[in-house]
Amino acid sequence: MTEHKPGWYEHQGERRYWDGTQWTHSASAPAPALSPAAAPPPPTTGQVMPYAPPPAYGAPHPGAVPVARKEPAIALVVSFLIPGVGSMMNGDVGPGIGFLGLWLFGLVLVICLGWILVGFIGLPLMLVAWGWGMYHAYQGAVDFNRRNGYAN
């Protein structure tokens, strides 16, 4: 008849394994008791804690270098003057080049083909690139600010 379940127990000053019927030859030194003074101090706010939950979406990451806020109005005005450049200022270089290229292609059609196809191809391309470029530049600045923790 056994008194204890199999497991590690303190026996004659050392830690030994009880298999349910007898003590085995497996032994180890007893674990030292940690006094409250020997316990590691809790981390301060500047230290990284392991297994911490990730920051919420849009909240700045701890330790991240803050970035400057983008002004949506400035991006809109720049894209009003030169389509696509406001998007490029926000870091959206690909769409910015696309808007500028579409606008220039429409301009080439207007200049090269004259007034024959202006109302059908060139001018609508220019207007779409111009308007969509301004909208994208403004919304890109707003999204950039939101992602980096700034209020609109």
mmCIF file of C-alpha atoms in Angstrom:
data_model
loop_
_atom_site.group_PDB
_atom_site.id
_atom_site.type_symbol
_atom_site.label_atom_id
_atom_site.label_comp_id
_atom_site.label_asym_id
_atom_site.label_seq_id
_atom_site.Cartn_x
_atom_site.Cartn_y
_atom_site.Cartn_z
ATOM 1 C CA MET A 1 0.000 0.000 0.000
ATOM 2 C CA THR A 2 1.466 3.414 -1.051
ATOM 3 C CA GLU A 3 1.063 6.668 0.776
ATOM 4 C CA HIS A 4 2.107 9.002 -2.044
ATOM 5 C CA LYS A 5 1.655 9.266 -5.771
ATOM 6 C CA PRO A 6 4.755 8.947 -7.959
ATOM 7 C CA GLY A 7 6.711 12.205 -8.123
ATOM 8 C CA TRP A 8 9.619 14.227 -6.724
ATOM 9 C CA TYR A 9 9.764 14.594 -2.929
ATOM 10 C CA GLU A 10 12.211 15.783 -0.275
ATOM 11 C CA HIS A 11 13.862 12.688 1.278
ATOM 12 C CA GLN A 12 16.842 12.727 3.692
ATOM 13 C CA GLY A 13 18.012 16.222 2.687
ATOM 14 C CA GLU A 14 17.836 15.712 -1.054
ATOM 15 C CA ARG A 15 15.194 15.707 -3.711
ATOM 16 C CA ARG A 16 14.395 12.096 -4.765
ATOM 17 C CA TYR A 17 11.887 10.442 -7.066
ATOM 18 C CA TRP A 18 9.216 8.144 -5.557
ATOM 19 C CA ASP A 19 7.882 5.733 -8.196
ATOM 20 C CA GLY A 20 4.869 4.749 -6.129
ATOM 21 C CA THR A 21 6.471 1.758 -4.391
ATOM 22 C CA GLN A 22 10.070 2.722 -3.616
ATOM 23 C CA TRP A 23 12.629 5.530 -3.832
ATOM 24 C CA THR A 24 14.612 5.458 -7.070
ATOM 25 C CA HIS A 25 18.284 6.316 -7.541
ATOM 26 C CA SER A 26 17.347 9.588 -9.263
ATOM 27 C CA ALA A 27 18.193 12.479 -6.981
ATOM 28 C CA SER A 28 18.846 16.179 -7.188
ATOM 29 C CA ALA A 29 19.723 18.958 -4.805
ATOM 30 C CA PRO A 30 16.724 20.659 -3.234
ATOM 31 C CA ALA A 31 15.646 23.844 -4.961
ATOM 32 C CA PRO A 32 16.895 26.879 -3.065
ATOM 33 C CA ALA A 33 14.150 28.966 -1.529
ATOM 34 C CA LEU A 34 14.091 32.504 -2.861
ATOM 35 C CA SER A 35 13.795 35.152 -0.232
ATOM 36 C CA PRO A 36 11.778 38.245 -1.150
ATOM 37 C CA ALA A 37 15.042 40.230 -1.236
ATOM 38 C CA ALA A 38 16.622 37.775 -3.723
ATOM 39 C CA ALA A 39 13.645 37.826 -6.113
ATOM 40 C CA PRO A 40 14.278 39.813 -9.306
ATOM 41 C CA PRO A 41 12.748 43.297 -9.273
ATOM 42 C CA PRO A 42 9.700 43.916 -11.435
ATOM 43 C CA PRO A 43 10.532 45.509 -14.783
ATOM 44 C CA THR A 44 10.273 49.244 -15.113
ATOM 45 C CA THR A 45 8.191 50.869 -17.827
ATOM 46 C CA GLY A 46 11.202 51.295 -20.132
ATOM 47 C CA GLN A 47 12.009 47.583 -20.210
ATOM 48 C CA VAL A 48 10.427 45.065 -22.541
ATOM 49 C CA MET A 49 8.346 42.452 -20.765
ATOM 50 C CA PRO A 50 8.343 38.995 -22.366
ATOM 51 C CA TYR A 51 5.050 37.722 -23.758
ATOM 52 C CA ALA A 52 3.383 41.103 -23.481
ATOM 53 C CA PRO A 53 0.317 41.566 -25.669
ATOM 54 C CA PRO A 54 1.005 43.528 -28.848
ATOM 55 C CA PRO A 55 -0.033 47.172 -28.908
ATOM 56 C CA ALA A 56 -3.479 48.008 -30.228
ATOM 57 C CA TYR A 57 -3.833 48.844 -33.919
ATOM 58 C CA GLY A 58 -2.975 52.456 -34.497
ATOM 59 C CA ALA A 59 -1.215 52.844 -31.133
ATOM 60 C CA PRO A 60 2.469 53.715 -31.350
ATOM 61 C CA HIS A 61 4.737 50.741 -30.716
ATOM 62 C CA PRO A 62 6.810 51.015 -27.510
ATOM 63 C CA GLY A 63 10.300 52.130 -28.392
ATOM 64 C CA ALA A 64 9.306 53.262 -31.882
ATOM 65 C CA VAL A 65 10.667 56.542 -33.118
ATOM 66 C CA PRO A 66 7.809 59.012 -33.521
ATOM 67 C CA VAL A 67 7.163 60.192 -37.057
ATOM 68 C CA ALA A 68 5.997 63.595 -38.164
ATOM 69 C CA ARG A 69 2.303 64.091 -38.814
ATOM 70 C CA LYS A 70 1.248 64.479 -42.463
ATOM 71 C CA GLU A 71 -0.992 67.422 -43.291
ATOM 72 C CA PRO A 72 -3.899 66.301 -45.490
ATOM 73 C CA ALA A 73 -4.565 69.855 -46.717
ATOM 74 C CA ILE A 74 -0.992 70.298 -47.951
ATOM 75 C CA ALA A 75 -1.103 66.949 -49.760
ATOM 76 C CA LEU A 76 -4.386 68.010 -51.390
ATOM 77 C CA VAL A 77 -3.026 71.385 -52.560
ATOM 78 C CA VAL A 78 0.172 69.834 -53.948
ATOM 79 C CA SER A 79 -1.863 67.242 -55.851
ATOM 80 C CA PHE A 80 -4.092 70.051 -57.130
ATOM 81 C CA LEU A 81 -1.022 71.696 -58.657
ATOM 82 C CA ILE A 82 0.778 68.533 -59.875
ATOM 83 C CA PRO A 83 -1.317 65.341 -59.858
ATOM 84 C CA GLY A 84 0.256 62.457 -57.914
ATOM 85 C CA VAL A 85 2.929 64.407 -56.035
ATOM 86 C CA GLY A 86 0.763 64.680 -52.890
ATOM 87 C CA SER A 87 0.510 60.878 -52.808
ATOM 88 C CA MET A 88 4.273 60.623 -53.232
ATOM 89 C CA MET A 89 4.755 62.980 -50.280
ATOM 90 C CA ASN A 90 2.693 60.586 -48.143
ATOM 91 C CA GLY A 91 4.932 57.663 -49.077
ATOM 92 C CA ASP A 92 2.574 56.185 -51.701
ATOM 93 C CA VAL A 93 5.098 56.465 -54.519
ATOM 94 C CA GLY A 94 3.585 53.807 -56.794
ATOM 95 C CA PRO A 95 0.087 55.296 -56.952
ATOM 96 C CA GLY A 96 1.583 58.797 -57.157
ATOM 97 C CA ILE A 97 3.621 57.873 -60.211
ATOM 98 C CA GLY A 98 0.530 56.213 -61.679
ATOM 99 C CA PHE A 99 -1.606 59.355 -61.277
ATOM 100 C CA LEU A 100 1.128 61.567 -62.682
ATOM 101 C CA GLY A 101 1.730 59.186 -65.600
ATOM 102 C CA LEU A 102 -1.989 58.956 -66.408
ATOM 103 C CA TRP A 103 -2.290 62.748 -66.330
ATOM 104 C CA LEU A 104 0.763 63.157 -68.582
ATOM 105 C CA PHE A 105 -0.563 60.518 -70.994
ATOM 106 C CA GLY A 106 -3.857 62.421 -71.229
ATOM 107 C CA LEU A 107 -1.922 65.645 -71.799
ATOM 108 C CA VAL A 108 0.084 64.047 -74.619
ATOM 109 C CA LEU A 109 -3.146 62.853 -76.240
ATOM 110 C CA VAL A 110 -4.612 66.354 -76.054
ATOM 111 C CA ILE A 111 -1.480 67.988 -77.493
ATOM 112 C CA CYS A 112 -0.683 65.391 -80.184
ATOM 113 C CA LEU A 113 -4.197 64.618 -81.384
ATOM 114 C CA GLY A 114 -5.443 68.126 -81.058
ATOM 115 C CA TRP A 115 -9.153 68.646 -80.571
ATOM 116 C CA ILE A 116 -10.219 65.539 -82.475
ATOM 117 C CA LEU A 117 -10.268 63.129 -79.527
ATOM 118 C CA VAL A 118 -10.075 65.618 -76.635
ATOM 119 C CA GLY A 119 -13.632 65.097 -75.510
ATOM 120 C CA PHE A 120 -13.423 61.308 -75.754
ATOM 121 C CA ILE A 121 -10.008 60.243 -74.426
ATOM 122 C CA GLY A 122 -7.401 62.844 -73.435
ATOM 123 C CA LEU A 123 -9.350 65.317 -71.360
ATOM 124 C CA PRO A 124 -11.307 62.676 -69.389
ATOM 125 C CA LEU A 125 -8.021 60.874 -68.557
ATOM 126 C CA MET A 126 -6.508 64.101 -67.311
ATOM 127 C CA LEU A 127 -9.557 64.969 -65.202
ATOM 128 C CA VAL A 128 -9.816 61.475 -63.682
ATOM 129 C CA ALA A 129 -6.101 61.424 -62.803
ATOM 130 C CA TRP A 130 -6.297 64.928 -61.354
ATOM 131 C CA GLY A 131 -9.411 64.335 -59.212
ATOM 132 C CA TRP A 132 -8.518 60.815 -58.091
ATOM 133 C CA GLY A 133 -4.960 61.966 -57.294
ATOM 134 C CA MET A 134 -6.246 64.722 -55.006
ATOM 135 C CA TYR A 135 -8.623 62.328 -53.228
ATOM 136 C CA HIS A 136 -5.897 59.694 -52.804
ATOM 137 C CA ALA A 137 -3.398 62.246 -51.467
ATOM 138 C CA TYR A 138 -5.848 63.558 -48.862
ATOM 139 C CA GLN A 139 -6.987 60.095 -47.734
ATOM 140 C CA GLY A 140 -3.398 58.819 -47.739
ATOM 141 C CA ALA A 141 -2.355 61.557 -45.292
ATOM 142 C CA VAL A 142 -5.362 60.830 -43.056
ATOM 143 C CA ASP A 143 -4.597 57.072 -43.069
ATOM 144 C CA PHE A 144 -0.912 57.712 -42.371
ATOM 145 C CA ASN A 145 -1.814 59.837 -39.348
ATOM 146 C CA ARG A 146 -4.288 57.220 -38.075
ATOM 147 C CA ARG A 147 -1.722 54.408 -38.402
ATOM 148 C CA ASN A 148 0.849 56.418 -36.436
ATOM 149 C CA GLY A 149 -1.471 57.318 -33.566
ATOM 150 C CA TYR A 150 -2.389 60.883 -34.498
ATOM 151 C CA ALA A 151 -5.921 62.174 -34.284
ATOM 152 C CA ASN A 152 -7.125 63.416 -37.651
#
